[in-house]
XYZ file of C-alpha atoms in Angstrom:
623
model
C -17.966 -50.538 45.422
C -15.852 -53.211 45.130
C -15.099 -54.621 41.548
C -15.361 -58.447 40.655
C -12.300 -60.205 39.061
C -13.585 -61.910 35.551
C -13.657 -65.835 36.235
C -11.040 -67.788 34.814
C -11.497 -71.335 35.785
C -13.598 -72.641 32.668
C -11.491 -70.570 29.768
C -8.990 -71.840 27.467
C -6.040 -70.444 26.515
C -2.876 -70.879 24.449
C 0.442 -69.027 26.242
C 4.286 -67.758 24.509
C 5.255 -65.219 27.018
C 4.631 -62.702 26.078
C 1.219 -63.644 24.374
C -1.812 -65.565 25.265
C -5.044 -66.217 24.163
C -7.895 -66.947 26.218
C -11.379 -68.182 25.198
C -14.962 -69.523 25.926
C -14.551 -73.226 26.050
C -16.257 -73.680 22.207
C -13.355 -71.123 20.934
C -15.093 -68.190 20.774
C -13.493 -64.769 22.346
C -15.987 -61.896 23.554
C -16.266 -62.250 27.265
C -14.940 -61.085 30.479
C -11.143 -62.147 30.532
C -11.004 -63.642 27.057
C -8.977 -62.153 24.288
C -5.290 -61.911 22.693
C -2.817 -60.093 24.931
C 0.696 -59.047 24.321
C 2.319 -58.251 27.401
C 0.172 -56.063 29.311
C -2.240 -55.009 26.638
C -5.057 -57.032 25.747
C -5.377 -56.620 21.458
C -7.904 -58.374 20.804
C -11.255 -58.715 22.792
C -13.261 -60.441 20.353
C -12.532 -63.362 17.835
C -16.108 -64.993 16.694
C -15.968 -67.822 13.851
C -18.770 -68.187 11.697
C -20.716 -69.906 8.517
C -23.106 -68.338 7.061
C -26.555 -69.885 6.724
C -25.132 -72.803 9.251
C -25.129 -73.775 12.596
C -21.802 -74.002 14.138
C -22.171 -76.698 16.708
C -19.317 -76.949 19.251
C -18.234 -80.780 20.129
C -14.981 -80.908 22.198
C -11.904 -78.803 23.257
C -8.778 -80.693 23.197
C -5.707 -79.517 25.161
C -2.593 -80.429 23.115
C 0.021 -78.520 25.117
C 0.457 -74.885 26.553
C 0.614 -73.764 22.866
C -1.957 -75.607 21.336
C -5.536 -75.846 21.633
C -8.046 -77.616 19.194
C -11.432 -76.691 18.897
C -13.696 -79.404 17.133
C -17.015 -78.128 15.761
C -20.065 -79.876 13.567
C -21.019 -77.621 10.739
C -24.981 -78.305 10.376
C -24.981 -79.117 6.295
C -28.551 -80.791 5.459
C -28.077 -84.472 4.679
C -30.334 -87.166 4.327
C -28.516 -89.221 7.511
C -28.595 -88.004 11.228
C -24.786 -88.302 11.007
C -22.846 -84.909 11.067
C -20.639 -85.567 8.040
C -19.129 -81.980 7.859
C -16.751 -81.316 10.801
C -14.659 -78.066 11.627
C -11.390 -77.746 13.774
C -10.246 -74.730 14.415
C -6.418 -74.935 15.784
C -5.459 -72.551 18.051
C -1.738 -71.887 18.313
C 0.308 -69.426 20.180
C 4.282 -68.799 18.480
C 6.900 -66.798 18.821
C 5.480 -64.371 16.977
C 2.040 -64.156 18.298
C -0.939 -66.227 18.000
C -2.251 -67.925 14.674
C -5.199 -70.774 13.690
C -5.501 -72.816 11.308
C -8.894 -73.509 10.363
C -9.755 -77.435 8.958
C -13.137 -78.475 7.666
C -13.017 -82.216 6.846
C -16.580 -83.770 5.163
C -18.044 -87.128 4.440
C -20.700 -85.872 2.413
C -21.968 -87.427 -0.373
C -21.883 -83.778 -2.380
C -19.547 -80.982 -2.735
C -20.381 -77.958 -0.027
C -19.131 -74.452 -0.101
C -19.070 -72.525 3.271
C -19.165 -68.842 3.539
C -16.449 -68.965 6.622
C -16.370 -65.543 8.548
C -14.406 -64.328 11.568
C -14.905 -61.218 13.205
C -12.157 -59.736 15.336
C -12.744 -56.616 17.437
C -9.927 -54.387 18.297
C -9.052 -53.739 21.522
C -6.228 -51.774 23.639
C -7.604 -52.470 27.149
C -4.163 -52.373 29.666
C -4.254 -55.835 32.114
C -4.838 -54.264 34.882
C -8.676 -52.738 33.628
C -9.287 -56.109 32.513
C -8.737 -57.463 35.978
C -10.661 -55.088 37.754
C -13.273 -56.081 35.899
C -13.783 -53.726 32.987
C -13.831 -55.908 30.395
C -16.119 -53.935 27.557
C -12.794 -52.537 26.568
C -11.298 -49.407 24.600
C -11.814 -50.400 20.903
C -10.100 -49.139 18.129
C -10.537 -49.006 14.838
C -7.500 -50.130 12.415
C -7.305 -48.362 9.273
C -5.452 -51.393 7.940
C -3.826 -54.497 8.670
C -1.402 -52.861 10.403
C -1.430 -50.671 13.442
C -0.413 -49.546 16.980
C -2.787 -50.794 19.200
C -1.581 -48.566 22.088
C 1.153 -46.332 20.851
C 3.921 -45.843 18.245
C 5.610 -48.995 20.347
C 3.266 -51.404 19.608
C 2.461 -52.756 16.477
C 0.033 -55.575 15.590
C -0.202 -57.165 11.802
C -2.862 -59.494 10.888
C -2.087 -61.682 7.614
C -4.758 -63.760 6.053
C -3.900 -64.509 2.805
C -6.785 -65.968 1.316
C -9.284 -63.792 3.026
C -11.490 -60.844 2.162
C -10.957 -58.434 5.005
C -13.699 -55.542 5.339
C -13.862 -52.793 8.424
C -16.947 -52.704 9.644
C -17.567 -50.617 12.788
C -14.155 -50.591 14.328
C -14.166 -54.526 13.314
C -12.083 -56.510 11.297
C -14.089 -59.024 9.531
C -12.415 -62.291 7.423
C -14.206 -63.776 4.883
C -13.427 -67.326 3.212
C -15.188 -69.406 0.314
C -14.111 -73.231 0.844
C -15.469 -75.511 -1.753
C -14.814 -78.599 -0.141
C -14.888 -81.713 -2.195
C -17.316 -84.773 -1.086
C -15.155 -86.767 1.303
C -12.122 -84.251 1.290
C -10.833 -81.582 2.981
C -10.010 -77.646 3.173
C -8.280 -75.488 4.959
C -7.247 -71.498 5.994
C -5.541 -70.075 8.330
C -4.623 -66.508 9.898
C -2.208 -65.231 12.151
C -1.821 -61.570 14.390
C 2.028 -60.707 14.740
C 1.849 -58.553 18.424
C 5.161 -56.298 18.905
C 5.787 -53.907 22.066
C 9.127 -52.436 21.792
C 8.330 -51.094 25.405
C 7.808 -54.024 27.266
C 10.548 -54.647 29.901
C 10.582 -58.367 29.514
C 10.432 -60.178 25.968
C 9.518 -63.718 25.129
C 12.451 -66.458 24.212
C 12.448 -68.836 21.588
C 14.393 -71.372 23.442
C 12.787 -75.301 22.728
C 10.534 -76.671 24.818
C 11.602 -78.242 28.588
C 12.165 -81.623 28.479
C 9.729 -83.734 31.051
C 11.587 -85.705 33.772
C 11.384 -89.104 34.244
C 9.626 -90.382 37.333
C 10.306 -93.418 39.324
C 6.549 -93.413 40.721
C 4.811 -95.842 37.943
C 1.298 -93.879 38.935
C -0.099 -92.179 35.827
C -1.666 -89.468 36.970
C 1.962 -88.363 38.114
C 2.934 -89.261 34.456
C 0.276 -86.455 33.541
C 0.511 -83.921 36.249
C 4.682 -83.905 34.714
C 4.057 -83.550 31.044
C 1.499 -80.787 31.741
C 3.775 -78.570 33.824
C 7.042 -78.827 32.231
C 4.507 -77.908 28.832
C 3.150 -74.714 30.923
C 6.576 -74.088 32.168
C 8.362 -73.570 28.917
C 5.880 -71.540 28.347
C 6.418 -69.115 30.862
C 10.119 -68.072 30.179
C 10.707 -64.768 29.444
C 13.730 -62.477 29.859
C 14.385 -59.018 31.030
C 14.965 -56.998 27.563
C 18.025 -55.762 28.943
C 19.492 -59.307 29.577
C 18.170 -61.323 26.832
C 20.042 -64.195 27.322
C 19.052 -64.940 31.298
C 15.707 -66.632 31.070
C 13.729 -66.996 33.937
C 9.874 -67.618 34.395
C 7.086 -65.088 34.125
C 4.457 -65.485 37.900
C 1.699 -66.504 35.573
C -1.298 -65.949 33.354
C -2.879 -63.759 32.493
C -2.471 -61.424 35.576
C 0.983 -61.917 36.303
C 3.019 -62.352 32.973
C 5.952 -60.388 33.925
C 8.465 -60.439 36.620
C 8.503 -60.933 39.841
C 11.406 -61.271 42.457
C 9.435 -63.921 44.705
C 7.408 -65.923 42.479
C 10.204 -66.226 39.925
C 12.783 -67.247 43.081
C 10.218 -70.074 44.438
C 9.704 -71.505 41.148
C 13.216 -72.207 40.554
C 14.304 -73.358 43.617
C 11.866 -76.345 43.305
C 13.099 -77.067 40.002
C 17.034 -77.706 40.787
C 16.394 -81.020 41.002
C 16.210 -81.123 37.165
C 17.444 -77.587 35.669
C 19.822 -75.400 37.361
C 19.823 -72.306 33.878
C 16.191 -71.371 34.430
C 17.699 -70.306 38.831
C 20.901 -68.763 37.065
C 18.835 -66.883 35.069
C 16.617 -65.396 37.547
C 19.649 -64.711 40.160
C 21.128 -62.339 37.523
C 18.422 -61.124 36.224
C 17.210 -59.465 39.322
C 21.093 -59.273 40.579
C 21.303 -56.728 37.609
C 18.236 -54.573 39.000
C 19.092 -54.931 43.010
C 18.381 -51.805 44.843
C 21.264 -49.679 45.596
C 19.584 -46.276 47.329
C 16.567 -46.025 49.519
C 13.725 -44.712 48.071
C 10.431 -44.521 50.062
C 8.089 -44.361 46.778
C 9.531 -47.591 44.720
C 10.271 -49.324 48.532
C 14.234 -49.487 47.060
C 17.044 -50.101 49.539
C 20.123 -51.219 48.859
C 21.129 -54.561 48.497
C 16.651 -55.534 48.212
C 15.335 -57.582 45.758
C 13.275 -56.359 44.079
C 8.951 -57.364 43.994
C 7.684 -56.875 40.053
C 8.713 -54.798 36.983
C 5.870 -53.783 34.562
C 5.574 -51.208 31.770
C 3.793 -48.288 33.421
C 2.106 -47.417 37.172
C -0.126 -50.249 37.912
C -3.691 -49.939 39.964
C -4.196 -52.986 41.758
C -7.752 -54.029 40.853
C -9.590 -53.934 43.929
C -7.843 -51.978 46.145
C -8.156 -47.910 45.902
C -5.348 -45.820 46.043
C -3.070 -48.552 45.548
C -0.301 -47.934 43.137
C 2.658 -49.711 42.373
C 5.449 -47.725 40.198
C 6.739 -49.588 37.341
C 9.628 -51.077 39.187
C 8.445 -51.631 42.507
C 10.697 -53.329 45.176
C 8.142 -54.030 47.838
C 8.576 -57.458 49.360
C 9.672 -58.261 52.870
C 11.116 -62.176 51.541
C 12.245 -61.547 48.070
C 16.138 -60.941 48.768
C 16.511 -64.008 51.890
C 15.183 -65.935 49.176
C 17.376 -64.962 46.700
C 20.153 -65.814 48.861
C 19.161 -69.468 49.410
C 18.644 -70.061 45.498
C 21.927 -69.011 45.157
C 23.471 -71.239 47.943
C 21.317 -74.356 46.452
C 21.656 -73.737 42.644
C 25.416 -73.774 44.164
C 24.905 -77.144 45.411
C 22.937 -78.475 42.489
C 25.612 -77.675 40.699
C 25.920 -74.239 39.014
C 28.983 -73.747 37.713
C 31.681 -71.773 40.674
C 32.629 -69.261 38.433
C 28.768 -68.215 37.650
C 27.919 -68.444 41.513
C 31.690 -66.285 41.863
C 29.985 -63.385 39.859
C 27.130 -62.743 41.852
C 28.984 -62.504 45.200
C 28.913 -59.033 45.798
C 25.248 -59.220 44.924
C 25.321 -61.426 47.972
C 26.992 -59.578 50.454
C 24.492 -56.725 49.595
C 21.392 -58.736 50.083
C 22.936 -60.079 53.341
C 23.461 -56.621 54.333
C 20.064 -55.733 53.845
C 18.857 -58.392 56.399
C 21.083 -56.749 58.960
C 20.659 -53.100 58.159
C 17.689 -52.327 55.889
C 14.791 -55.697 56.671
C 14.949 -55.019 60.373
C 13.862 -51.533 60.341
C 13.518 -50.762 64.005
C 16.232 -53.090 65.266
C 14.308 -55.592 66.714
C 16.273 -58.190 65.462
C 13.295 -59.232 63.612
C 12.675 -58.627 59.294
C 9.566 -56.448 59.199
C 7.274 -54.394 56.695
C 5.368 -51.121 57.154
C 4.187 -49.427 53.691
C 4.488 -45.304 54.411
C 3.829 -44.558 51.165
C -0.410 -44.870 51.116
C 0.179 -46.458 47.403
C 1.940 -49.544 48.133
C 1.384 -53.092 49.078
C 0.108 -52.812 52.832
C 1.194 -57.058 53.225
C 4.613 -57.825 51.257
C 5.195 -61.041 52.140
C 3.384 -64.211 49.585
C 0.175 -63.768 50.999
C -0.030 -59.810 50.183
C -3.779 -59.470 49.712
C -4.640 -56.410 52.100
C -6.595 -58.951 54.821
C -4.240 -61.882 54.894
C -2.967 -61.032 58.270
C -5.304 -61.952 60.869
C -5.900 -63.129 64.359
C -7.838 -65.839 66.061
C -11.031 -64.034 65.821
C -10.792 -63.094 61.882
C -10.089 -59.160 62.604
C -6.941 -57.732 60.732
C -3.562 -57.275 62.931
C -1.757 -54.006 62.353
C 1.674 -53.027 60.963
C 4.407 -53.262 61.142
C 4.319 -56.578 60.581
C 6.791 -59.286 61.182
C 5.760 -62.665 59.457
C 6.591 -65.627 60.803
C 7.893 -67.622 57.703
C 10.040 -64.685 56.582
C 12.104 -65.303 59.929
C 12.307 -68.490 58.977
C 13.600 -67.806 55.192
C 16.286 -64.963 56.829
C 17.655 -67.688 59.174
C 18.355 -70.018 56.114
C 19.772 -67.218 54.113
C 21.897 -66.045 56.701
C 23.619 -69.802 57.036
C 23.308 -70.203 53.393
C 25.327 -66.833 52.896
C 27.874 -67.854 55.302
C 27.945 -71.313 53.548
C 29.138 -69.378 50.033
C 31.227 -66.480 51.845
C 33.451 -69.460 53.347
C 33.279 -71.454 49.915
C 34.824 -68.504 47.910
C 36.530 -67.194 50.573
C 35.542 -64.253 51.736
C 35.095 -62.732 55.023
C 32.097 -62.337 57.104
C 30.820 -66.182 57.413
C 30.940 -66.157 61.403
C 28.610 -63.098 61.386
C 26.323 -64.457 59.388
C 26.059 -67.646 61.274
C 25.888 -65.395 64.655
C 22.644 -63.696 63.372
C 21.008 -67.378 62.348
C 21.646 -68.290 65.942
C 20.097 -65.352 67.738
C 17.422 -65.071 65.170
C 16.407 -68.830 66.232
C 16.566 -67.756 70.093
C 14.356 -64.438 69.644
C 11.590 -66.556 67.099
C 11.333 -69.035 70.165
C 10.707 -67.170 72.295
C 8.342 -64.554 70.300
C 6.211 -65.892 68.349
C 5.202 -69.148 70.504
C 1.223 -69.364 70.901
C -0.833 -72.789 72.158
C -4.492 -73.287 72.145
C -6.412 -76.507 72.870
C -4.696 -78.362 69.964
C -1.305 -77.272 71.772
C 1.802 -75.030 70.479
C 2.104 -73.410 67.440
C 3.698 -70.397 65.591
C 1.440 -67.111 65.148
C 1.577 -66.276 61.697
C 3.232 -62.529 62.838
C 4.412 -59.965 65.501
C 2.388 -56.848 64.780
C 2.782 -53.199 65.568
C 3.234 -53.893 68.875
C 4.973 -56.880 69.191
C 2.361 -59.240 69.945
C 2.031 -62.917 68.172
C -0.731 -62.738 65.595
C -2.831 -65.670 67.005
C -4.042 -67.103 64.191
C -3.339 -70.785 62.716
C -2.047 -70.266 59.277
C -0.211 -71.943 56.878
C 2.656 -69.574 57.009
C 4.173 -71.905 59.961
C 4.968 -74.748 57.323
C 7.478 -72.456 55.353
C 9.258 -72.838 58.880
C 10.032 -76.447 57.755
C 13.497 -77.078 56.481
C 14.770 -73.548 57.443
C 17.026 -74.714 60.455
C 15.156 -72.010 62.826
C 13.099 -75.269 64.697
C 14.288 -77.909 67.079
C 13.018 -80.990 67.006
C 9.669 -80.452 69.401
C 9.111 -77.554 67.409
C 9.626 -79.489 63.926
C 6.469 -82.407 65.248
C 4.531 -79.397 66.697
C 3.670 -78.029 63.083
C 3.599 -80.735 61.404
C 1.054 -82.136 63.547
C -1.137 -79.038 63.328
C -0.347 -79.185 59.610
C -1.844 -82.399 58.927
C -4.805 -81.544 61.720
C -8.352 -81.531 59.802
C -8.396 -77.747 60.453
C -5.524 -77.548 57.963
C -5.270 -80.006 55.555
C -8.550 -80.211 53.749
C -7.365 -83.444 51.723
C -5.787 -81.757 48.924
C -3.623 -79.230 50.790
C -3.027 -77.092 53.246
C -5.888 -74.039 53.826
C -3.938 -70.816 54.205
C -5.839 -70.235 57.322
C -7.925 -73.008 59.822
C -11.197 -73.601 59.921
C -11.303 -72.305 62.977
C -10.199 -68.574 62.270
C -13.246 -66.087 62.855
C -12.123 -64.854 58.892
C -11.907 -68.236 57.087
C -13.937 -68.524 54.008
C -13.048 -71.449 51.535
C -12.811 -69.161 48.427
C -11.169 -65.896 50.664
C -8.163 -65.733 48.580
C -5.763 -65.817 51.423
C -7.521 -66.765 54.396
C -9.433 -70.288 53.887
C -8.601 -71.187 50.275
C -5.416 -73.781 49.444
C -2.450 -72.611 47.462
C -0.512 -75.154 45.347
C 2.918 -73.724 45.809
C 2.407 -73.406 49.328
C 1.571 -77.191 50.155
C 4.519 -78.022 47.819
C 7.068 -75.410 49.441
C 5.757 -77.589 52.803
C 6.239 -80.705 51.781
C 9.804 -79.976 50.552
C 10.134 -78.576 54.181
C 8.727 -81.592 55.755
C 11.315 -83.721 53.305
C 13.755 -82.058 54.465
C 13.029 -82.739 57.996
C 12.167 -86.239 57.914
C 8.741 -86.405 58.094
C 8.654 -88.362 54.482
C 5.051 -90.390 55.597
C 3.208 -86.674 55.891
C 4.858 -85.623 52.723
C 3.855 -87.929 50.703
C 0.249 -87.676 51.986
C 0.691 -83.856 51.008
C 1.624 -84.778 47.207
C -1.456 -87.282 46.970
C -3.419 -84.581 47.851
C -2.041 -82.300 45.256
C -2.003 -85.219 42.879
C -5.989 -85.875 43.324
C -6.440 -82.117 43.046
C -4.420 -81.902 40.035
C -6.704 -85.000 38.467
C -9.369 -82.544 39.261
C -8.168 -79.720 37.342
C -6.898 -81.751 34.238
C -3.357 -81.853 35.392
C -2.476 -78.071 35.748
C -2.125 -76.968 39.247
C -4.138 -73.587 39.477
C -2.756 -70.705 41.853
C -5.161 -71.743 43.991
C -8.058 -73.141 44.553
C -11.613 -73.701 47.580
C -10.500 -74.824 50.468
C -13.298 -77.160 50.672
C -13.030 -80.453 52.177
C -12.030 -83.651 49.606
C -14.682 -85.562 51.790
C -17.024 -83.210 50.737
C -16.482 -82.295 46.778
C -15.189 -83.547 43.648
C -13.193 -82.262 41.438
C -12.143 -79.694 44.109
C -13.489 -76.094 43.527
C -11.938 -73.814 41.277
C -11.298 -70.212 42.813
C -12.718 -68.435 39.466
C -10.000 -65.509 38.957
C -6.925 -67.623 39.699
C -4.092 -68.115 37.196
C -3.585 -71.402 35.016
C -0.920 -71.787 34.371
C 1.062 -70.471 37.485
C 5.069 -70.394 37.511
C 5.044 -72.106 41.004
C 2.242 -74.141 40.636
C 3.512 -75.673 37.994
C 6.877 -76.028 39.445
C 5.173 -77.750 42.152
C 5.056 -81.092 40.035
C 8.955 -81.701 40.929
C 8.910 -81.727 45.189
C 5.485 -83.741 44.287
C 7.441 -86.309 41.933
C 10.238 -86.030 44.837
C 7.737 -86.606 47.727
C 6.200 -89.821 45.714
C 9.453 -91.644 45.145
C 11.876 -89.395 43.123
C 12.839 -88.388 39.377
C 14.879 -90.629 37.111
């Protein structure tokens, strides 16, 4: 049977990569996805706050920033007025260190109160991937101290509460405060949990926060949608511990706080318009761990970017057998993509000599396209997992039934995607572009291969139905276009591979009601025989992907349908108080408001969140 993702969509959370903290909206940890994480390893599973012989009534969560959440709570002290004169806040931080609260009791009572304050924490050492799958009870452990490993001799979590009295109850760690508090004054305690994993490939920065850009569009919600994603965005940089100093951003949280090739790529690419470190961090970062020998288990080939790095073997939740090796280069688009970040952080001004360093790196990755991507010399970059444990899709949309015709039912691979032709043409010119620059040989090759890969996509995968022509969204094992209307063709946009005709074609199909339910583009139509609003890549609408269109359409001159692209993602983002999810119900706007959450997505997502700047761009610009 099947397991169930824990929902998401109404939590809390405070993020520092590597930690986060995620909660019931009142504050209180003990369900499902909620807890403190480090890394991989959930720590905590249960933080429950307390006063003894009181009601704790919760009155408001207040989002101050990625880092900070405030909880605001009426403590029920008998008075002779219906006003609640004792209030609580309990402050919610997440540091460099870990994750801490302070914990504020203010009261207008006419007499002095004391409050027996308790919290109980429950230990926990559950690894992300059990969370995700849905078993979420959790492996507890007892601490004999303040002190201890939560997983192994690597790990190492420290709790510090000075002014409580800390008991052990039943594999629990219980914290117990008197507060006399004054009529009309105020008192306060705090804690904090210090979370160290020596193993961990990646390890948090402590760089200061982003700075917001300035837009030129006076609309507030823009204003918002800015301050909220540059806030989530800081808090996403890690580094790989091997290369401290090249920061780059983790996919996003809680599933995804690690690295990975494409996500990390995408998201920096849409933010050269204002930072160019955060794309020369993630070029050398996964220059440094580019494949150089072909191995089948790990998908490795030289010259490949690689897909994700984690700690240990991870089981994807959901899918049986499915194991991805710590390092795992599986991903058909990773390494075109890498290409074109390096051509554009080039052009958006990365300094020559850092761009100089990394062209070998290129010439590898442009090898692979030629010698490795195209694996049966169709001229075409395809994927085929032979290992029974890997990803069976590898491009973005790598959910095991993303890949479907007309009708709904599943093509077979190899598969050839449709965008990731697109994204090899680009690279290809882009790599000639930087060979010539620098010069070094190889340029007219390069632009050769962009030329006949444009002639073979035109005249593969070309279908038309009664709406007219449009790209399928693959070639399959047997070379036949994948029927079905997806959102995959957009990604085509601003690659070079389409002429003109081509260019209005998918845009008008694009902006069609099939696609565009208001707020973005549905990774599949209505019409397909598999769409389902909430099927996670066949009906629902992904915020990066709208915004990676609506760059495309930008750069291809249709500025009218981009901009009506980044007022849907604007209205959505109202919806979702300013932080782009993942992804979200395809649902029509016409039909709900706020749009509907999909329950297990991430918020706050590396390219969602980078999404803000072509949306800014789209609307009029950045100052």
């Amino acid at each position: 049977m099947a397991s169930t993702q824990p929902f998401l969509h109404n939590l809390f959370g405070v993020f520092l990569a590597p930690y986060q903290a995620w909660s019931a909206p009142d504050g209180q940890i003990g369900n499902g996805a909620e807890g403190i994480y480090c890394s991989d390893d959930r720590v905590i599973s249960g933080a429950d706050l307390s006063v003894a012989g009181h009601e704790l009534r919760w009155l408001s969560t207040q989002v101050l920033s990625a880092t900070a959440v405030d909880f605001h709570y009426v403590v029920m002290v008998p008075s002779g007025i219906a006003d609640p004169l004792v209030t609580l806040v309990r402050e919610r931080r997440a540091t460099v260190e870990g994750i801490s609260e302070q914990v504020r009791i203010e009261s207008a009572h006419e007499q002095d109160v004391r409050l027996d304050l308790r919290l109980t924490l429950t230990a926990d050492n559950t690894p992300m991937e059990q969370v995700k799958d849905g078993r979420t009870a959790g492996q507890q452990t007892a601490p004999p101290d303040t002190t201890w490993s939560w997983r192994d001799d690597d790990t190492t979590a420290t709790l510090e509460a000075p002014a409580a009295k800390i008991d052990f109850p039943d594999g629990t760690m219980v914290l117990n405060w008197i507060l006399d508090i004054a009529a009309g004054s105020t008192a306060a305690t705090e804690w904090t949990l210090s979370l160290q994993d020596s193993a961990a490939p990646v390890v948090g920065t402590s760089l200061r926060p982003l700075p917001t850009p300035a837009v030129v569009n006076d609309d507030p919600r823009l204003e918002r949608l800015m301050h909220r994603a540059f806030s989530d965005l800081s808090s996403l940089r890690i580094a790989d511990r091997s290369l401290p100093d090249d920061v780059f951003l983790a996919a996003g949280a809680p599933w995804f706080y690690t690295m990975f090739g494409r996500d990390s790529l995408i998201a920096a690419r849409m933010l050269l318009a204002v930072d160019t470190t955060l794309a020369a961090g993630t070029l050398r970062t996964l220059a440094a761990r580019q494949g150089t020998k072909t191995d089948v288990d790990t998908a490795e080939q030289p010259g490949k970017i690689l897909h994700e790095v984690r700690r240990t073997t991870l089981k994807v939740a959901g899918h049986d057998g499915v194991q991805l090796p710590p390092v795992y280069y599986g991903t058909i688009d990773a390494t075109p993509l890498w290409i074109s970040l390096l051509h554009d952080a080039w052009q958006a001004g990365m300094h020559g000599s850092e761009v100089e360093s990394l062209l070998d790196n290129l010439e590898a990755a442009l090898n692979w396209l030629g010698d490795y991507g195209d694996s049966d010399g169709d001229g075409f970059l395809e994927y085929l997992d032979i290992t029974g444990h890997g990803l069976a899709n590898q491009g973005w949309k790598d959910s095991g039934d993303s890949i479907r015709w007309h009708n709904g039912s599943l093509a077979e691979g190899p598969i050839a995607l449709s965008e990731v032709q697109g994204y090899a043409h680009e690279a290809a010119l882009d790599g000639a572009a930087l060979l010539e620059a620098f010069g070094r040989p190889g340029a007219e090759r390069w632009r050769q291969y962009a030329a006949e890969m444009a002639e073979r996509f035109r005249a593969s995968f070309w279908c038309e139905d009664e709406l007219g022509k449009y790209p399928a969204i693959a070639l399959d094992a047997e070379k036949k276009p994948v029927d079905g209307v997806s959102s995959n063709m957009g990604h085509l946009l601003g690659t070079g591979i389409l002429n003109e005709e081509e260019k209005a074609a998918i845009t008008r199909r694009l902006m069609h009601p099939t696609m565009f339910s208001g707020y973005g583009i549905r990774t599949v139509s209505t019409s397909n025989g598999g769409y389902w609003p909430l099927r996670y890549h066949a009906g629902s609408v992904w915020s990066h992907d709208t915004a990676m269109i609506l760059a495309g359409l930008l750069r291809d001159g249709f500025a009218d349908e981009a901009e009506t692209l980044a007022l849907g993602l604007l209205r959505a983002a109202d919806g979702f108080d300013y932080r782009l999810p993942e992804l979200f119900s395809g649902d029509s706007a016409d039909e709900t408001w706020p749009p509907i959450a999909y329950p297990a997505a991430c918020r706050p997502q590396a390219w969602a969140a980078a999404s803000a700047v072509p949306i800014a761009v789209a609307l009029g610009g950045l100052r």
